[in-house]
Structures are given as structure tokens and as C-alpha cells.
CSV table of C-alpha atoms and ligand atoms in Angstrom, one decimal:
chain,number,residue,atom,x,y,z
A,1,MET,CA,38.2,2.4,33.7
A,2,GLN,CA,39.0,4.3,36.6
A,3,ASN,CA,38.9,8.1,36.3
A,4,ASN,CA,38.6,11.0,38.4
A,5,ILE,CA,36.7,13.1,36.0
A,6,ASN,CA,33.6,14.5,38.0
A,7,GLU,CA,31.6,15.1,34.5
A,8,ILE,CA,32.1,11.6,33.3
A,9,ASP,CA,31.6,9.9,36.8
A,10,GLU,CA,28.0,11.9,37.0
A,11,LEU,CA,27.0,10.6,33.5
A,12,VAL,CA,28.0,7.0,34.5
A,13,LYS,CA,25.6,7.4,37.5
A,14,LEU,CA,22.8,8.8,35.4
A,15,ILE,CA,23.2,6.3,32.4
A,16,SER,CA,23.5,3.2,34.8
A,17,LYS,CA,19.9,4.1,35.9
A,18,LEU,CA,18.7,3.2,32.4
A,19,PRO,CA,16.9,-0.3,32.0
A,20,GLY,CA,19.4,-3.1,31.2
A,21,LEU,CA,22.5,-1.0,31.7
A,22,GLY,CA,25.1,-1.3,34.5
A,23,PRO,CA,28.2,1.0,35.3
A,24,LYS,CA,30.3,-1.2,32.8
A,25,SER,CA,28.0,-0.5,29.8
A,26,ALA,CA,27.4,3.0,30.8
A,27,LYS,CA,31.1,3.6,30.7
A,28,ARG,CA,31.3,1.9,27.1
A,29,ILE,CA,28.4,4.2,26.0
A,30,ILE,CA,30.2,7.3,27.3
A,31,LEU,CA,33.4,6.5,25.5
A,32,LYS,CA,31.5,5.9,22.3
A,33,LEU,CA,29.7,9.3,22.8
A,34,ILE,CA,32.9,11.2,23.6
A,35,ASN,CA,34.7,9.8,20.4
A,36,ASN,CA,31.9,10.9,18.2
A,37,ARG,CA,30.9,14.3,19.5
A,38,ASP,CA,29.6,15.7,16.1
A,39,GLU,CA,27.7,12.6,15.0
A,40,LEU,CA,26.4,11.4,18.5
A,41,ILE,CA,26.5,13.8,21.4
A,42,LYS,CA,24.9,16.9,19.4
A,43,PRO,CA,22.3,15.1,17.7
A,44,ILE,CA,21.4,13.2,20.8
A,45,LEU,CA,21.3,16.4,22.9
A,46,ASN,CA,19.0,17.9,20.3
A,47,SER,CA,16.8,14.9,20.1
A,48,LEU,CA,16.4,14.7,24.1
A,49,THR,CA,15.5,18.5,24.2
A,50,ASN,CA,12.8,18.0,21.4
A,51,VAL,CA,11.4,14.9,23.4
A,52,LEU,CA,11.5,16.8,26.5
A,53,LYS,CA,9.7,19.9,25.0
A,54,ASN,CA,7.4,18.3,22.8
A,55,VAL,CA,6.3,14.7,23.9
A,56,SER,CA,3.9,14.2,27.0
A,57,ARG,CA,1.4,11.8,28.2
A,58,CYS,CA,-2.3,12.1,27.0
A,59,GLN,CA,-4.3,13.2,30.0
A,60,LEU,CA,-7.2,11.3,28.8
A,61,CYS,CA,-5.8,7.9,27.8
A,62,GLY,CA,-2.3,8.2,29.2
A,63,THR,CA,-0.3,7.1,26.0
A,64,LEU,CA,2.6,9.2,24.6
A,65,LYS,CA,1.8,12.1,22.3
A,66,SER,CA,3.3,14.7,20.5
A,67,ASN,CA,2.3,18.2,21.8
A,68,SER,CA,2.0,19.7,18.3
A,69,SER,CA,-0.7,17.2,17.1
A,70,GLY,CA,-3.6,15.4,18.7
A,71,CYS,CA,-3.4,12.0,20.5
A,72,ASN,CA,-3.3,9.2,17.8
A,73,ASN,CA,-5.1,6.8,20.2
A,74,CYS,CA,-7.9,9.2,21.3
A,75,GLU,CA,-8.4,10.5,17.6
A,76,ASN,CA,-10.1,7.6,16.1
A,77,PHE,CA,-12.0,6.8,19.4
A,78,PRO,CA,-15.1,6.2,19.7
A,79,LYS,CA,-15.9,6.4,16.1
A,80,LYS,CA,-13.6,3.3,15.0
A,81,TYR,CA,-13.5,1.3,18.1
A,82,ASN,CA,-15.9,0.0,20.7
A,83,LYS,CA,-13.4,-2.1,22.8
A,84,ILE,CA,-10.9,-0.7,25.3
A,85,CYS,CA,-7.6,-2.5,26.3
A,86,VAL,CA,-6.3,-1.6,29.6
A,87,VAL,CA,-2.7,-1.8,30.3
A,88,GLU,CA,-0.2,-0.9,32.9
A,89,ASN,CA,2.4,1.1,30.7
A,90,ILE,CA,3.1,2.3,27.4
A,91,ALA,CA,5.6,-0.7,26.8
A,92,ASP,CA,2.8,-3.1,27.2
A,93,GLN,CA,0.7,-1.0,24.6
A,94,TRP,CA,3.7,-1.1,22.2
A,95,SER,CA,3.9,-5.0,22.7
A,96,ILE,CA,0.4,-5.8,22.2
A,97,GLU,CA,0.4,-3.5,19.1
A,98,ASN,CA,3.3,-5.4,17.6
A,99,SER,CA,1.7,-8.6,18.2
A,100,SER,CA,-1.3,-7.4,16.1
A,101,ILE,CA,-3.7,-9.6,18.1
A,102,TYR,CA,-5.6,-6.3,19.0
A,103,GLN,CA,-6.0,-3.1,17.2
A,104,GLY,CA,-8.1,-0.5,18.9
A,105,TYR,CA,-8.1,1.9,21.7
A,106,PHE,CA,-5.7,1.5,24.6
A,107,HIS,CA,-6.0,3.1,28.0
A,108,ILE,CA,-2.5,3.4,30.0
A,109,LEU,CA,-2.8,3.3,33.6
A,110,GLY,CA,0.6,4.5,34.3
A,111,GLY,CA,1.4,1.8,36.9
A,112,THR,CA,-0.3,-0.6,39.3
A,113,LEU,CA,-1.8,-0.2,42.5
A,114,SER,CA,0.9,-1.3,45.2
A,115,SER,CA,1.9,-0.7,48.6
A,116,SER,CA,5.4,-1.2,47.9
A,117,ASN,CA,6.0,1.4,44.9
A,118,GLY,CA,3.6,3.7,46.5
A,119,PHE,CA,1.1,4.1,43.8
A,120,LYS,CA,-2.4,4.9,44.9
A,121,LYS,CA,-5.8,5.0,43.1
A,122,GLU,CA,-5.5,8.6,42.5
A,123,ASP,CA,-2.3,8.1,40.6
A,124,LEU,CA,-3.6,5.8,38.0
A,125,LEU,CA,-5.9,7.1,35.2
A,126,ILE,CA,-8.8,4.8,36.6
A,127,THR,CA,-11.3,7.9,36.9
A,128,SER,CA,-10.9,8.9,33.2
A,129,LEU,CA,-11.4,5.1,32.3
A,130,VAL,CA,-14.5,5.0,34.2
A,131,GLU,CA,-15.7,8.2,32.5
A,132,ILE,CA,-14.9,7.1,29.0
A,133,VAL,CA,-16.8,3.8,29.5
A,134,LYS,CA,-19.7,5.6,30.9
A,135,LYS,CA,-19.7,8.4,28.0
A,136,TYR,CA,-19.6,6.2,25.0
A,137,SER,CA,-21.3,2.9,24.2
A,138,ILE,CA,-18.3,0.6,25.0
A,139,GLU,CA,-18.8,-3.0,24.3
A,140,GLU,CA,-15.9,-4.6,26.2
A,141,VAL,CA,-13.1,-3.6,28.6
A,142,ILE,CA,-10.3,-5.9,28.2
A,143,ILE,CA,-7.9,-5.8,31.3
A,144,ALA,CA,-4.5,-6.6,30.2
A,145,THR,CA,-2.5,-6.2,33.3
A,146,SER,CA,0.4,-8.4,34.3
A,147,ALA,CA,0.0,-11.7,36.1
A,148,THR,CA,1.7,-10.3,39.0
A,149,VAL,CA,0.2,-9.6,42.6
A,150,GLU,CA,0.0,-5.9,41.8
A,151,GLY,CA,-1.3,-6.4,38.4
A,152,GLN,CA,-4.1,-8.6,39.5
A,153,THR,CA,-5.0,-6.1,42.5
A,154,THR,CA,-5.4,-3.6,40.0
A,155,ALA,CA,-7.5,-5.7,37.7
A,156,TYR,CA,-9.8,-6.2,40.4
A,157,TYR,CA,-10.1,-2.6,41.4
A,158,ILE,CA,-10.8,-1.9,37.8
A,159,GLN,CA,-13.5,-4.3,37.8
A,160,ASP,CA,-15.0,-3.1,40.9
A,161,SER,CA,-14.9,0.6,39.7
A,162,LEU,CA,-17.0,-0.5,36.5
A,163,ARG,CA,-19.5,-2.6,38.4
A,164,ASP,CA,-22.4,-0.2,38.0
A,165,ILE,CA,-21.9,0.2,34.3
A,166,ASN,CA,-23.4,-1.9,31.7
A,167,VAL,CA,-20.2,-3.2,29.9
A,168,LYS,CA,-18.6,-6.4,29.4
A,169,ILE,CA,-15.4,-6.7,31.3
A,170,SER,CA,-12.8,-9.4,30.4
A,171,LYS,CA,-9.3,-10.3,31.6
A,172,LEU,CA,-6.5,-11.9,29.8
A,173,ALA,CA,-6.4,-15.7,30.1
A,174,GLN,CA,-4.9,-17.5,33.1
A,175,GLY,CA,-2.5,-19.0,30.5
A,176,LEU,CA,-0.3,-16.0,31.4
A,177,PRO,CA,2.7,-17.2,33.2
A,178,VAL,CA,2.4,-16.1,37.1
A,179,GLY,CA,4.7,-13.1,37.3
A,180,GLY,CA,4.6,-12.5,33.6
A,181,GLU,CA,4.5,-9.0,32.7
A,182,ILE,CA,2.9,-8.2,29.5
A,183,GLU,CA,5.9,-6.3,27.8
A,184,SER,CA,8.2,-9.5,28.2
A,185,LEU,CA,5.6,-11.9,26.6
A,186,ASP,CA,6.2,-13.3,23.2
A,187,ASP,CA,3.7,-13.0,20.5
A,188,GLY,CA,2.3,-16.6,20.7
A,189,THR,CA,1.5,-16.2,24.5
A,190,LEU,CA,0.0,-12.9,23.9
A,191,HIS,CA,-2.3,-14.1,21.1
A,192,SER,CA,-3.4,-17.1,23.1
A,193,ALA,CA,-4.0,-14.9,26.4
A,194,PHE,CA,-6.2,-12.6,24.2
A,195,LYS,CA,-8.0,-15.2,22.4
A,196,ASN,CA,-8.8,-17.1,25.5
A,197,ARG,CA,-9.7,-14.0,27.4
A,198,ALA,CA,-12.3,-14.7,30.2
A,199,GLN,CA,-15.4,-12.5,31.1
A,200,ILE,CA,-15.1,-11.6,34.8
A,201,GLY,CA,-18.2,-9.3,35.3
A,202,ASN,CA,-21.2,-7.5,34.2
A,203,ASP,CA,-22.9,-9.0,31.2
B,301,LIG,ZN1,-5.2,9.8,24.2
């Protein structure tokens, strides 16, 4: 499909930036949208506007929350939970929740420490993690970062940031495939990685 309609070219460029979509699938999506203005374009516009206005990251734990209500993750904490599962991003939180291996409080860093993607310590929610652990009697911090160089560097930095606090720190089992990102793991692998997690510091 070759066209010279600027509006469509612009949209193809934008939609191609979405995960798993290239220009070809972007064009198919756009044709579907154009052919269904009332059923798709209008409600999607509406829905995106609502998300833009009303959904944001919780400044304490980093998960997504609706601005009109409190953060679901923080709401039950620390009354109900005494463990914290630290993940890189919200997709990882969703994968772990879906696998039902862990029900509890999550802390979402928002990325990993890396020289290549430019994330620095200040960009990740590590300070608020340390504050939460200090403030409440947390029994265990489970570090569930990916088995990538960045994920492991981040895990080490978190461990180091918590070294003066009396809390058990554990990391998902080595069985995690090297380079494995949490969100792409199947439930079985996640279950065994959680079950066989190893304590890495602070008794
Ligand atoms: Zn929160």
C-alpha cells in the first residue's frame, strides 16, 4: 500500500513504534480503523484520552494507578503483606501476578541501570524502596529482575542499597534462562525461579 496521504503516513510511523508491530501491520490496523470510524476510531480516541488524563504511575511503588482512586498495590500494604517483590517494569508485575506464584506487594523500578539506555540510579524508584523497607517491618525483599547484565547489575545495586537494613534479601533462582526477561517467561519457569529463590544478603 503506497499512498501520499500525509495523515496516514504519520499514523503508520506512530503505530509502527508499538511493540510487535511493523509498517505492514500498522497499515492493516489503520485500514481497519478507517473502515470502522464509529465503532473503533471514536471509542479508541475517547479511551486514550481517559488513560492519558486519569492513569499514572504511583510515586511510591511505581505501578499504574487510576488518579481517581488510591493505588491498589499500596492500599493493602503493610497491613497485609510483609514481603516486597521488586521488578523492572509493570509487564513483569502482571506476569508474576498472572502466574499466581506470588500475591503481595510489588515495587516497580521503571527500568534497569544501564549505560546503554541511559538509566541512572535516580531514574529508578530505589530510594523509595529503601525508605519503605526501613519504615515497615519487612521480612523479605525478593529481587525479580531479569537474567540480563542490566538486570543483574540492578539487583546488585539494590542489594547494596539495603545492606545496612535488617531484612532478608533474595533473588530469583539461577534456573532463569540467561538473557531471560521476566515478562517472557512461562508460568512453570517463574514458579521454579520463585520457589528456589536464593538468599543473597542480610540475614
Ligand atoms: Zn503504589
